[in-house]
Amino acid sequence: MGRSSASVGSYQMVKLADLDASREVKRQLRDDIERSNGVVRVAAGSIPTQAEMLAAVPRTHRSTPELRQRLPQPPSRLESSLLGAAEMIGMEPSGALEGGKSSGLSRFYRLEGVGIVEFSENNFLAAGMQIEVIAEAQNTVVDGKPAHLGKVVDSVGRTRVELAWTGDSKTYSLTVTGEPGSDVERNARVLHDIAAAIVD
């Protein structure tokens, strides 16, 4: 959850019990959190095919010097992760956009035997975002930071896994849309391995 503000951004974790919300809303959130801790089953068509993903993914490539000018801090380095040797499909600005600059960057890769991986980073401090995350929704850890892992499988076996966490100045997310028949648990481990090797 984030809302933009003119001030410097901030991050805080809140317990479900401390949320400013009705009992019904809290109960619904608790149910959603418990359901998302396992593998969520969805109908066919809920997860795009590889062809649909490739048709939608941007093809733009920008050099590191250009990205340094466009972003509030240099982009995260992925060379020592599995994405370092993967085929980059393209990238696009994300987060708060102003002129040719942005607070974030999304990069898309084709990882052989796994699927299409999106890595997004957003400097929430520079964007002035006030971020609140629910403590109970954090079900794993990345580099010592609480993180959320979500796993989805549709009725024809397509998979999607997302890993999201917050560092000192950036929010991060890794999403893999799996190849048909891909193993959702293996893809979750792959995202953890990538996340552990990201350098800022």
CSV table of C-alpha atoms in Angstrom, one decimal:
chain,number,residue,atom,x,y,z
A,1,MET,CA,0.0,0.0,0.0
A,2,GLY,CA,1.5,3.3,-0.9
A,3,ARG,CA,0.3,6.9,-1.5
A,4,SER,CA,2.3,9.7,-3.0
A,5,SER,CA,3.2,12.8,-1.1
A,6,ALA,CA,5.4,15.8,-1.5
A,7,SER,CA,7.5,14.9,1.5
A,8,VAL,CA,10.3,12.4,1.7
A,9,GLY,CA,9.0,8.8,1.6
A,10,SER,CA,8.8,6.5,4.6
A,11,TYR,CA,8.2,2.8,5.3
A,12,GLN,CA,6.6,1.2,8.3
A,13,MET,CA,5.2,-2.2,9.2
A,14,VAL,CA,2.0,-2.4,11.0
A,15,LYS,CA,0.2,-5.2,12.8
A,16,LEU,CA,-3.2,-6.1,11.5
A,17,ALA,CA,-4.7,-5.4,14.9
A,18,ASP,CA,-3.3,-1.8,14.7
A,19,LEU,CA,-4.8,-1.0,11.3
A,20,ASP,CA,-7.3,1.8,11.2
A,21,ALA,CA,-10.0,-0.4,9.7
A,22,SER,CA,-13.3,-2.0,10.7
A,23,ARG,CA,-13.4,-5.5,12.3
A,24,GLU,CA,-14.9,-6.9,9.0
A,25,VAL,CA,-12.1,-5.4,6.9
A,26,LYS,CA,-9.5,-6.8,9.2
A,27,ARG,CA,-11.2,-10.3,9.1
A,28,GLN,CA,-11.2,-10.2,5.3
A,29,LEU,CA,-7.5,-9.1,5.2
A,30,ARG,CA,-6.6,-12.0,7.6
A,31,ASP,CA,-8.5,-14.5,5.4
A,32,ASP,CA,-6.8,-13.1,2.3
A,33,ILE,CA,-3.3,-13.3,4.0
A,34,GLU,CA,-3.9,-16.9,5.2
A,35,ARG,CA,-5.1,-17.9,1.7
A,36,SER,CA,-2.0,-16.3,0.0
A,37,ASN,CA,0.4,-18.2,2.3
A,38,GLY,CA,-0.3,-21.3,0.2
A,39,VAL,CA,-0.6,-21.9,-3.5
A,40,VAL,CA,-3.6,-19.9,-4.8
A,41,ARG,CA,-5.6,-21.8,-7.5
A,42,VAL,CA,-7.2,-19.7,-10.2
A,43,ALA,CA,-9.2,-20.3,-13.4
A,44,ALA,CA,-7.6,-20.9,-16.8
A,45,GLY,CA,-6.8,-17.6,-18.5
A,46,SER,CA,-6.0,-15.8,-15.3
A,47,ILE,CA,-2.2,-16.1,-16.0
A,48,PRO,CA,-1.1,-15.0,-19.4
A,49,THR,CA,0.7,-17.4,-21.8
A,50,GLN,CA,4.3,-16.9,-22.7
A,51,ALA,CA,3.2,-15.5,-26.2
A,52,GLU,CA,0.9,-13.0,-24.5
A,53,MET,CA,3.6,-11.9,-22.1
A,54,LEU,CA,6.2,-11.5,-24.9
A,55,ALA,CA,3.7,-9.4,-26.9
A,56,ALA,CA,3.1,-7.1,-24.0
A,57,VAL,CA,6.7,-6.7,-22.6
A,58,PRO,CA,8.6,-3.5,-23.6
A,59,ARG,CA,11.6,-3.9,-25.9
A,60,THR,CA,13.4,-0.7,-24.9
A,61,HIS,CA,17.1,-1.1,-23.8
A,62,ARG,CA,18.9,1.8,-22.1
A,63,SER,CA,22.6,2.0,-21.1
A,64,THR,CA,23.7,2.2,-17.5
A,65,PRO,CA,25.0,5.8,-17.9
A,66,GLU,CA,21.5,6.8,-19.3
A,67,LEU,CA,19.7,5.0,-16.4
A,68,ARG,CA,21.9,6.8,-13.9
A,69,GLN,CA,20.7,10.1,-15.3
A,70,ARG,CA,17.1,9.0,-15.3
A,71,LEU,CA,16.9,7.4,-11.8
A,72,PRO,CA,17.5,8.9,-8.4
A,73,GLN,CA,20.2,6.3,-7.7
A,74,PRO,CA,21.9,3.8,-9.9
A,75,PRO,CA,19.9,0.7,-10.9
A,76,SER,CA,20.4,-2.4,-8.8
A,77,ARG,CA,23.1,-4.7,-10.1
A,78,LEU,CA,21.9,-8.1,-11.2
A,79,GLU,CA,25.2,-9.4,-12.8
A,80,SER,CA,25.9,-12.0,-10.0
A,81,SER,CA,22.3,-13.3,-10.0
A,82,LEU,CA,20.7,-15.8,-12.4
A,83,LEU,CA,19.4,-12.8,-14.4
A,84,GLY,CA,23.0,-11.7,-15.2
A,85,ALA,CA,23.3,-14.3,-17.9
A,86,ALA,CA,19.6,-14.3,-18.9
A,87,GLU,CA,18.2,-12.7,-22.1
A,88,MET,CA,17.0,-9.2,-21.3
A,89,ILE,CA,13.8,-8.5,-23.3
A,90,GLY,CA,13.4,-4.9,-22.4
A,91,MET,CA,12.8,-2.3,-19.7
A,92,GLU,CA,10.5,0.6,-18.8
A,93,PRO,CA,10.4,3.4,-16.2
A,94,SER,CA,8.1,2.8,-13.2
A,95,GLY,CA,7.1,4.5,-10.0
A,96,ALA,CA,6.8,8.3,-10.0
A,97,LEU,CA,7.4,9.7,-13.5
A,98,GLU,CA,8.5,13.3,-14.2
A,99,GLY,CA,9.8,14.4,-17.6
A,100,GLY,CA,12.4,11.9,-18.6
A,101,LYS,CA,13.1,10.8,-15.0
A,102,SER,CA,11.4,8.2,-12.9
A,103,SER,CA,11.7,6.9,-9.3
A,104,GLY,CA,11.8,3.3,-10.5
A,105,LEU,CA,12.7,0.8,-13.2
A,106,SER,CA,11.2,-2.5,-14.4
A,107,ARG,CA,13.4,-4.9,-16.3
A,108,PHE,CA,12.1,-8.1,-18.1
A,109,TYR,CA,14.1,-11.2,-18.8
A,110,ARG,CA,13.6,-14.6,-20.4
A,111,LEU,CA,15.1,-17.2,-18.1
A,112,GLU,CA,15.5,-20.6,-19.8
A,113,GLY,CA,13.5,-23.4,-18.2
A,114,VAL,CA,11.8,-21.0,-15.8
A,115,GLY,CA,9.8,-18.3,-17.7
A,116,ILE,CA,9.6,-14.6,-18.0
A,117,VAL,CA,11.0,-12.7,-15.0
A,118,GLU,CA,10.2,-9.1,-14.2
A,119,PHE,CA,12.4,-7.2,-11.7
A,120,SER,CA,11.0,-3.9,-10.4
A,121,GLU,CA,12.7,-1.4,-8.1
A,122,ASN,CA,11.3,1.9,-6.9
A,123,ASN,CA,13.0,4.5,-4.8
A,124,PHE,CA,10.2,5.2,-2.4
A,125,LEU,CA,12.2,7.9,-0.6
A,126,ALA,CA,12.7,10.0,-3.7
A,127,ALA,CA,9.1,9.4,-4.8
A,128,GLY,CA,7.8,10.6,-1.5
A,129,MET,CA,5.7,7.5,-1.0
A,130,GLN,CA,4.4,6.6,2.5
A,131,ILE,CA,4.5,2.8,2.5
A,132,GLU,CA,2.7,0.7,5.1
A,133,VAL,CA,2.9,-3.1,5.0
A,134,ILE,CA,1.0,-5.5,7.1
A,135,ALA,CA,3.3,-7.5,9.4
A,136,GLU,CA,1.2,-10.7,9.2
A,137,ALA,CA,1.4,-10.7,5.4
A,138,GLN,CA,5.2,-11.0,5.4
A,139,ASN,CA,5.8,-14.7,5.1
A,140,THR,CA,9.5,-15.0,4.2
A,141,VAL,CA,12.8,-13.0,4.3
A,142,VAL,CA,15.1,-11.5,1.8
A,143,ASP,CA,18.5,-10.4,2.9
A,144,GLY,CA,17.3,-10.1,6.5
A,145,LYS,CA,14.2,-8.0,5.5
A,146,PRO,CA,10.6,-9.2,5.8
A,147,ALA,CA,9.1,-10.1,2.5
A,148,HIS,CA,6.0,-11.5,0.9
A,149,LEU,CA,5.9,-14.5,-1.4
A,150,GLY,CA,2.8,-15.2,-3.4
A,151,LYS,CA,2.3,-18.4,-5.5
A,152,VAL,CA,-0.5,-18.8,-8.1
A,153,VAL,CA,-1.4,-21.8,-10.4
A,154,ASP,CA,-4.2,-21.8,-12.9
A,155,SER,CA,-6.3,-24.8,-13.9
A,156,VAL,CA,-4.1,-25.6,-16.9
A,157,GLY,CA,-0.8,-25.5,-15.0
A,158,ARG,CA,0.5,-22.0,-15.7
A,159,THR,CA,2.2,-20.5,-12.8
A,160,ARG,CA,3.0,-17.0,-11.4
A,161,VAL,CA,5.2,-16.3,-8.4
A,162,GLU,CA,5.9,-12.9,-6.9
A,163,LEU,CA,8.4,-12.0,-4.2
A,164,ALA,CA,8.2,-8.4,-2.8
A,165,TRP,CA,10.3,-6.7,-0.1
A,166,THR,CA,11.5,-3.2,1.0
A,167,GLY,CA,15.1,-2.1,1.5
A,168,ASP,CA,16.5,1.1,3.0
A,169,SER,CA,15.5,3.3,0.1
A,170,LYS,CA,13.8,1.0,-2.4
A,171,THR,CA,10.9,-1.3,-2.8
A,172,TYR,CA,11.6,-4.4,-4.9
A,173,SER,CA,9.6,-7.1,-6.6
A,174,LEU,CA,10.4,-10.1,-8.6
A,175,THR,CA,7.7,-11.8,-10.6
A,176,VAL,CA,8.0,-15.0,-12.7
A,177,THR,CA,5.3,-16.1,-15.1
A,178,GLY,CA,6.2,-19.7,-15.6
A,179,GLU,CA,6.4,-21.8,-18.7
A,180,PRO,CA,3.6,-24.4,-19.1
A,181,GLY,CA,4.1,-27.2,-16.6
A,182,SER,CA,6.7,-25.2,-14.6
A,183,ASP,CA,7.1,-26.1,-10.9
A,184,VAL,CA,5.7,-23.2,-8.7
A,185,GLU,CA,7.8,-24.2,-5.7
A,186,ARG,CA,11.0,-24.4,-7.8
A,187,ASN,CA,10.2,-21.0,-9.3
A,188,ALA,CA,9.8,-19.6,-5.8
A,189,ARG,CA,13.3,-20.9,-4.9
A,190,VAL,CA,14.6,-19.3,-8.1
A,191,LEU,CA,13.2,-15.9,-7.1
A,192,HIS,CA,14.8,-16.2,-3.7
A,193,ASP,CA,18.2,-17.0,-5.3
A,194,ILE,CA,17.9,-14.0,-7.6
A,195,ALA,CA,16.9,-11.7,-4.7
A,196,ALA,CA,19.8,-12.8,-2.5
A,197,ALA,CA,22.3,-11.9,-5.3
A,198,ILE,CA,20.9,-8.4,-6.1
A,199,VAL,CA,23.5,-5.6,-5.2
A,200,ASP,CA,22.7,-2.0,-4.5
